[in-house]
Each structure stands twice: as structure tokens, then as C-alpha cells.
Short mmCIF file of C-alpha atoms and ligand atoms in Angstrom, two decimals:
data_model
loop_
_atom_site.label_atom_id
_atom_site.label_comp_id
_atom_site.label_asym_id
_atom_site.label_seq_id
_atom_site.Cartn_x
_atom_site.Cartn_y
_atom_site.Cartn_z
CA UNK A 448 143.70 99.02 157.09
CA UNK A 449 141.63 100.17 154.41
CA UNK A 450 137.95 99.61 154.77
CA UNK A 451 134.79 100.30 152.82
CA UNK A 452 131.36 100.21 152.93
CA UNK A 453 129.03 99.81 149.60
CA UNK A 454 125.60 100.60 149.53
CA UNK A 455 123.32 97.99 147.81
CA UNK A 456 124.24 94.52 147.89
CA UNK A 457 123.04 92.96 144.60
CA UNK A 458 124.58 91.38 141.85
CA UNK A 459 126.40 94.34 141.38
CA UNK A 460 126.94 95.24 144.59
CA UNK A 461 128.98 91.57 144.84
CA UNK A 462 130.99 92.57 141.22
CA UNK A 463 132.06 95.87 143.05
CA UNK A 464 133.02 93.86 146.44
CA UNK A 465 135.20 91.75 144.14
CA UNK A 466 136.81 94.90 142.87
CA UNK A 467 137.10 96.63 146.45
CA UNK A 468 139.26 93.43 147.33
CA UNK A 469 141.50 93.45 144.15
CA UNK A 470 142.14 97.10 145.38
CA UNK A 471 143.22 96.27 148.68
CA UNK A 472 140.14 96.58 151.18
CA UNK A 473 140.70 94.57 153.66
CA UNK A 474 137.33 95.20 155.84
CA UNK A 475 133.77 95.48 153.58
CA UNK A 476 130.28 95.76 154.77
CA UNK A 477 127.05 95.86 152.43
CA UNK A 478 124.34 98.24 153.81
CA UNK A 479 120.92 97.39 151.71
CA UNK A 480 117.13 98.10 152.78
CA UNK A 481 116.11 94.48 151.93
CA UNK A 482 115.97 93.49 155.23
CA UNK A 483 116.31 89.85 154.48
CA UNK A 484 119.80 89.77 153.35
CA UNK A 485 122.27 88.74 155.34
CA UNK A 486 125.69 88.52 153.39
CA UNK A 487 126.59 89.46 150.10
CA UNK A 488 129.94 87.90 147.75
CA UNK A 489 130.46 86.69 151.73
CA UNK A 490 130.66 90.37 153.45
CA UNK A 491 128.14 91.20 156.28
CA UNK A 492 125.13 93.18 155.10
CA UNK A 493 125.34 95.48 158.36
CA UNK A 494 122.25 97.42 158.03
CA UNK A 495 119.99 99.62 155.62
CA UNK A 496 121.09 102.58 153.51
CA UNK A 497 120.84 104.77 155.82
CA UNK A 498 122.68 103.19 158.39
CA UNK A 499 125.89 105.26 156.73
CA UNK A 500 125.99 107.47 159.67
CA UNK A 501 127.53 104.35 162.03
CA UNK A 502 130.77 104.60 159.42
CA UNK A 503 131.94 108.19 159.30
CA UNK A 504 135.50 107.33 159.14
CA UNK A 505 135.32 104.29 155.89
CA UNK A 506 135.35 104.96 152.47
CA UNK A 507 131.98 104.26 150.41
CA UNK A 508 131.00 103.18 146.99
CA UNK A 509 127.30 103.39 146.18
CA UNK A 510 126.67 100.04 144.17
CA UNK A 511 122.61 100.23 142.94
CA UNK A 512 121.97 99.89 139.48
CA UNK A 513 119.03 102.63 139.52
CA UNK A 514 120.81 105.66 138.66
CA UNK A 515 118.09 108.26 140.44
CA UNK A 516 118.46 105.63 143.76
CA UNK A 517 122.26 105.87 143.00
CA UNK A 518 122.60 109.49 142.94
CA UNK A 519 120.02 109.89 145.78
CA UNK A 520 122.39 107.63 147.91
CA UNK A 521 125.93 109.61 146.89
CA UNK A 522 124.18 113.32 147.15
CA UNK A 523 123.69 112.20 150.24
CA UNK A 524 126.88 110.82 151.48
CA UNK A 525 128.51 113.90 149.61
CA UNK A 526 126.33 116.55 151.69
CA UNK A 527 127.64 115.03 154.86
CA UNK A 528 131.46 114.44 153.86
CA UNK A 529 131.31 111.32 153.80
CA UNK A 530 133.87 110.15 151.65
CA UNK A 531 132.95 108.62 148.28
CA UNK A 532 135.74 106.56 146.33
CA UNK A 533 136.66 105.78 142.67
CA UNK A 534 136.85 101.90 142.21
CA UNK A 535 138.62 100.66 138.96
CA UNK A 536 139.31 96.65 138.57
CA UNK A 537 143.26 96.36 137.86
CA UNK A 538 142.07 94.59 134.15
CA UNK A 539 140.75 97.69 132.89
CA UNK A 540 143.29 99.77 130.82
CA UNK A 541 142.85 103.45 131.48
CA UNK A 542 144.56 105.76 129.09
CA UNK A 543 146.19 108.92 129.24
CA UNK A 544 144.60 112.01 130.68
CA UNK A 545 141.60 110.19 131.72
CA UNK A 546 139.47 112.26 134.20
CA UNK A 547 137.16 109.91 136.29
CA UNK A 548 135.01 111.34 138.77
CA UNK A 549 134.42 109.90 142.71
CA UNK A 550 131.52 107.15 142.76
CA UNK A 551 132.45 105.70 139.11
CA UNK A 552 133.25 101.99 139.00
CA UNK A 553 135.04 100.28 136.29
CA UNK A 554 134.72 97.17 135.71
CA UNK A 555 137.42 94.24 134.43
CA UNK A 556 138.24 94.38 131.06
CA UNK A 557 136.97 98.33 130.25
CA UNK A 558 138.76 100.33 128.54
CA UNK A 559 138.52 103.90 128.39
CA UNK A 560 140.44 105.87 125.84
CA UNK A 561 142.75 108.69 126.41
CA UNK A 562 141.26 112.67 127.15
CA UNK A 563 138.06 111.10 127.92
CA UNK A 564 136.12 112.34 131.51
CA UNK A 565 133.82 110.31 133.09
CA UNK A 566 131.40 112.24 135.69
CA UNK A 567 130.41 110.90 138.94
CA UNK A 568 128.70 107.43 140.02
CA UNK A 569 129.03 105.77 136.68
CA UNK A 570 129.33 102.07 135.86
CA UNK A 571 131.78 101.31 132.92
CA UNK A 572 130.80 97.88 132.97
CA UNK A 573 132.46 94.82 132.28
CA UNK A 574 134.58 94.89 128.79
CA UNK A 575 132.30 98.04 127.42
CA UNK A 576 134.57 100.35 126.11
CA UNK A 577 134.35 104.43 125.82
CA UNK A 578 136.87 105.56 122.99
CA UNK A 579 138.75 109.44 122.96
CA UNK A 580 137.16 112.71 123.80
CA UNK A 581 134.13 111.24 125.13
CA UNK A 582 132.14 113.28 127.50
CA UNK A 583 130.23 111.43 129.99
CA UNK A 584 127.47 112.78 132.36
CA UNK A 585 127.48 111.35 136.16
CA UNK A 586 125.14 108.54 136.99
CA UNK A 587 125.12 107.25 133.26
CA UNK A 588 126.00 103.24 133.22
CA UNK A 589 127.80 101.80 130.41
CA UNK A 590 126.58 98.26 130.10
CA UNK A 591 128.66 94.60 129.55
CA UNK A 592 130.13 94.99 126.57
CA UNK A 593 128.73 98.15 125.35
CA UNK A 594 130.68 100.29 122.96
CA UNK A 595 131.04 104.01 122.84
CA UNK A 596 133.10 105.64 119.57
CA UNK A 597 135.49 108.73 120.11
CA UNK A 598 134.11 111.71 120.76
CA UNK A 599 130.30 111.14 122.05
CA UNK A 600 128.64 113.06 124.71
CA UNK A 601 126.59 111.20 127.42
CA UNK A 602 124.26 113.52 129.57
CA UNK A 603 123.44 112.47 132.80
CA UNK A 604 121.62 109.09 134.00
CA UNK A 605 121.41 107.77 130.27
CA UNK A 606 121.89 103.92 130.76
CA UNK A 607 123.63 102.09 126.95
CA UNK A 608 122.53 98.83 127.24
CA UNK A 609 124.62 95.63 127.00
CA UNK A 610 126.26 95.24 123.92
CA UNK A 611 125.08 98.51 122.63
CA UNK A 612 127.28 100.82 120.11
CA UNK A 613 127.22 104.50 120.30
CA UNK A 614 128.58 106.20 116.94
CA UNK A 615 131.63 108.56 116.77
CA UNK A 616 130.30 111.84 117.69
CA UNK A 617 126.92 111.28 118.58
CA UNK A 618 125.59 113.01 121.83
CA UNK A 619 122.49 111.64 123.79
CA UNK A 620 120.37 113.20 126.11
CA UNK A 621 120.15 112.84 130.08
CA UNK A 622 117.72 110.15 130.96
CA UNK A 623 117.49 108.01 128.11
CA UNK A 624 117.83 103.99 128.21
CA UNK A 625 119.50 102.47 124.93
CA UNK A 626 118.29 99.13 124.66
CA UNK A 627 120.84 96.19 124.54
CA UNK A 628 121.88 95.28 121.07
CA UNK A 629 121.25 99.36 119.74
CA UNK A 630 123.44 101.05 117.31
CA UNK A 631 123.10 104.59 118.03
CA UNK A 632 124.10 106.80 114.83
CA UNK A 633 122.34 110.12 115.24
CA UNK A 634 121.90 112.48 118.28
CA UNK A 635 119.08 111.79 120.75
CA UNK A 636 117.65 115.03 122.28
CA UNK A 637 114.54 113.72 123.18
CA UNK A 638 114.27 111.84 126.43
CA UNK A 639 113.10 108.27 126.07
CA UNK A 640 113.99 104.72 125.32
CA UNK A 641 115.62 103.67 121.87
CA UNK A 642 116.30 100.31 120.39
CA UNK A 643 116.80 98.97 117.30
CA UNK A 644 119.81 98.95 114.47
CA UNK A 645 119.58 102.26 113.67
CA UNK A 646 118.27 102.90 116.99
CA UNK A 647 114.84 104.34 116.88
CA UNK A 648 112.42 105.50 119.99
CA UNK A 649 110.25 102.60 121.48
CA UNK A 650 106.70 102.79 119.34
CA UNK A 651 108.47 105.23 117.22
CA UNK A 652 108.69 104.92 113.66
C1 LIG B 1463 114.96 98.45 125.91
C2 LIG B 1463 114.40 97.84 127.17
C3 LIG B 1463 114.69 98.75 128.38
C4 LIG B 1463 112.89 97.74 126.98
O1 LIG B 1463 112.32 97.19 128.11
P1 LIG B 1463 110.71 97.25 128.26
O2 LIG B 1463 110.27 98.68 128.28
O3 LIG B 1463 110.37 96.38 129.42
O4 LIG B 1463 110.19 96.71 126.88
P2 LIG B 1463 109.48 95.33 126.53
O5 LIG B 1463 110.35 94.18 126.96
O6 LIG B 1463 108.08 95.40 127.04
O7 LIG B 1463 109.48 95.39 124.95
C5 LIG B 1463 108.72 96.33 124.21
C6 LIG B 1463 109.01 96.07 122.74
O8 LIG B 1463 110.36 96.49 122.46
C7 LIG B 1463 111.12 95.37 121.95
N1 LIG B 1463 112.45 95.44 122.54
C8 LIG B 1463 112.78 95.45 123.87
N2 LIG B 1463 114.09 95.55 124.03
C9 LIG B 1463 114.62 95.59 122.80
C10 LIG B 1463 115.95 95.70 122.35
N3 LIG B 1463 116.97 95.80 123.20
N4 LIG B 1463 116.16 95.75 121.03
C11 LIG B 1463 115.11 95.66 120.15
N5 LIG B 1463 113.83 95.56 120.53
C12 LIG B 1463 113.59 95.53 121.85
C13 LIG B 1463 110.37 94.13 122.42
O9 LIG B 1463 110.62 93.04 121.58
C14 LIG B 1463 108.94 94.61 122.34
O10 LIG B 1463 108.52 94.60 120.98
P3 LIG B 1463 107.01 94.21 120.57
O11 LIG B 1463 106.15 95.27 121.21
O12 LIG B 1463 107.03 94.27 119.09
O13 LIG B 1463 106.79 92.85 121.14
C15 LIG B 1463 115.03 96.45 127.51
O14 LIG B 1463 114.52 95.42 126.68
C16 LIG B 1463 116.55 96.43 127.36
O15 LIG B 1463 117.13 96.30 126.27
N6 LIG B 1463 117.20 96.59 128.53
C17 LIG B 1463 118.63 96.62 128.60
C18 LIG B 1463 119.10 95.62 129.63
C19 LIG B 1463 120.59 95.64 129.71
O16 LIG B 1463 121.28 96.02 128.80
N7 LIG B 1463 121.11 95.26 130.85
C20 LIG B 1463 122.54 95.33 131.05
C21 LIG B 1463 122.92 95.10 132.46
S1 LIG B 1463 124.65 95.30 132.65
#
């Protein structure tokens, strides 16, 4: 029987349970510190984060949005073995020579484009897509229906916000947050958050 257990059981946590399923999990459990949840997309929430240490023999899949808490989380599980899966909903079309690292989720209806390598603990979010060549850092989430051209470099942690496009080419910076609705069309080397059409740093002219 294949089990699992995902760490953070929020609205994404429930999006990655629904994934887990469609790739034939049969047992689940949510471990979260809020203390007040009970159940989440109808799994037991079993105990706190680091309550890990009960399940040395299940696969895991660390499911927080924050990508420092994230990588905190699957450092962790990494140090001690534990063993840390890919999850990729059966909707999303994968090319050819693809290299996507443990910890990354994809979502239903991503696409990722062939010779592209996704690092660890990403989110390719639902119907974003990340086009040929693309080099992408660990940790970074690509948001609903963000779009990244051929051939763009993502450092690690950087977060493209929904419905964001990244330009062919372009490489951003680790921790940056591209604001939903940006059109990135020139390299970002300086840390920070950018919005806008071009995309320009917050109270930045
Ligand atoms: C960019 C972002 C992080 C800024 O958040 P914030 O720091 O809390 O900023 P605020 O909401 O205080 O807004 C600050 C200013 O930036 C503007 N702004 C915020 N987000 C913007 C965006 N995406 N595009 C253009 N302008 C934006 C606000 O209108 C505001 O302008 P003002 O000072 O003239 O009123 C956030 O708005 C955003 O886009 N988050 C992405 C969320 C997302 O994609 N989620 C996907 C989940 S899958």
C-alpha cells in the first residue's frame, strides 16, 4: 500500500492530497502546527510538523506555501532520510527530458516544456506553464496560471505570482516575489518585490 504523509494542511495542502490520491496513495495523513485542525480534503491531521519522526517508513510531500517554512520542513526530512517524493497531477503534460527534483508538485493542467529542470520543493501550480530550457531554482512557486517563456532562469525561493509572464530569457534573482498580473521583460538581480506591466520594483520608479 502506498502511503504518505504531507506536511501543512491548507488549501494547498488539500490540492496536493487530491493529487497524492490520483497517484495512487491509498493511506494520507496531514501533520500541521495549528493545533485546531482536525481533518483536511477529509484525511486525519495526525499531529504537528514535527511529529515526522512517528512515520519513518511513508513517503512525504511538504505542502506550505512559505518557501523558507517549506525548505526548513524538507532540509529537515532530507537530513534524516526521510524520504521526500515528486507529486505530478496525471493532467499536467511533461515533456521530454524534463528533470524535476524530489519535493516539487505539479499541479493539473501545467505544462512544462521539454530540457527544462525544475529544482527541489517547487509548486508548478495549476495551468502555469514553464516553456524549454528553463532553469528553475528549488523552493521557487510558479503561481495559477503563471507563464514562464523558454529559456528563463529562476533562482531559488522567487515566488511568480498568479497569472504572471516571465519573458524568453530573462533570469530573476533568489528571493524575489513577482506580483500577480507582472510581465517580467528584463533581468532582476536585485532582491525585492516587482509588479507592474513592465514589471518594476514596489515604490520603484
Ligand atoms: C505584489 C504583492 C506581493 C504585494 O503585496 P503587498 O506588499 O501586501 O502590497 P500592497 O497590497 O500593500 O500594495 C502596495 C501597492 O502595490 C500595488 N500592488 C500590489 N500588488 C500589485 C500587483 N500584483 N500588480 C500591480 N500593483 C500591485 C497596490 O495597489 C499598492 O499600490 P498603492 O500603494 O498605489 O495603493 C501582492 O499584491 C501580490 O500580487 N501577490 C501575489 C499573490 C498571488 O499571486 N497568489 C497566487 C497564489 S497561487
Amino acid at each position: 500500500m502506498k502511503n504518505l504523509v504531507i506536511i501543512g494542511a491548507s488549501g494547498h495542502g488539500k490540492v496536493i492530497g487530491d493529487i497524492a490520491v490520483r497517484n495512487g496513495y491509498e493511506e494520507i495523513v496531514f501533520l500541521d502546527d495549528n493545533e485546531s485542525l482536525s481533518e483536511c480534503a477529509g484525511f486525519l491531521v495526525a499531529g504537528r510538523g514535527d511529529d515526522f519522526i512517528r512515520y519513518p517508513d511513508r513517503d512525504f510531500v511538504v505542502a506550505i506555501g512559505n518557501a523558507s517554512v517549506r525548505q526548513f520542513y524538507q532540509e529537515k526530512l532530507e537530513a534524516q532520510n526521510y524520504r521526500v517524493v515528486t507529486l505530478i497531477h496525471p493532467q499536467a503534460v511533461i515533456g521530454r527530458r524534463v528533470e524535476i527534483s524530489p519535493g516539487t508538485v505539479v499541479m493539473a493542467g501545467a505544462v512544462i516544456n521539454s530540457d527544462a529542470r525544475i529544482g527541489k520543493g517547487c509548486i508548478v501550480n495549476t495551468c502555469s506553464s514553464i516553456d524549454h530550457d528553463c532553469l528553475i531554482g528549488d523552493y521557487v512557486h510558479v503561481s495559477v496560471g503563471a507563464h514562464v517563456a523558454g529559456g528563463v532562469s529562476i533562482k531559488d525561493r522567487t515566488w511568480i505570482g498568479a497569472g504572471a509572464v516571465v519573458s524568453n530569457g530573462v533570469a530573476i534573482c533568489d528571493d524575489c516575489m513577482i506580483g500577480a498580473g507582472a510581465v517580467v521583460v528584463r533581468d532582476i538581480s536585485v532582491q525585492g518585490t516587482y509588479v507592474g506591466v513592465p514589471a518594476k520594483r514596489n515604490g520603484h520608479e
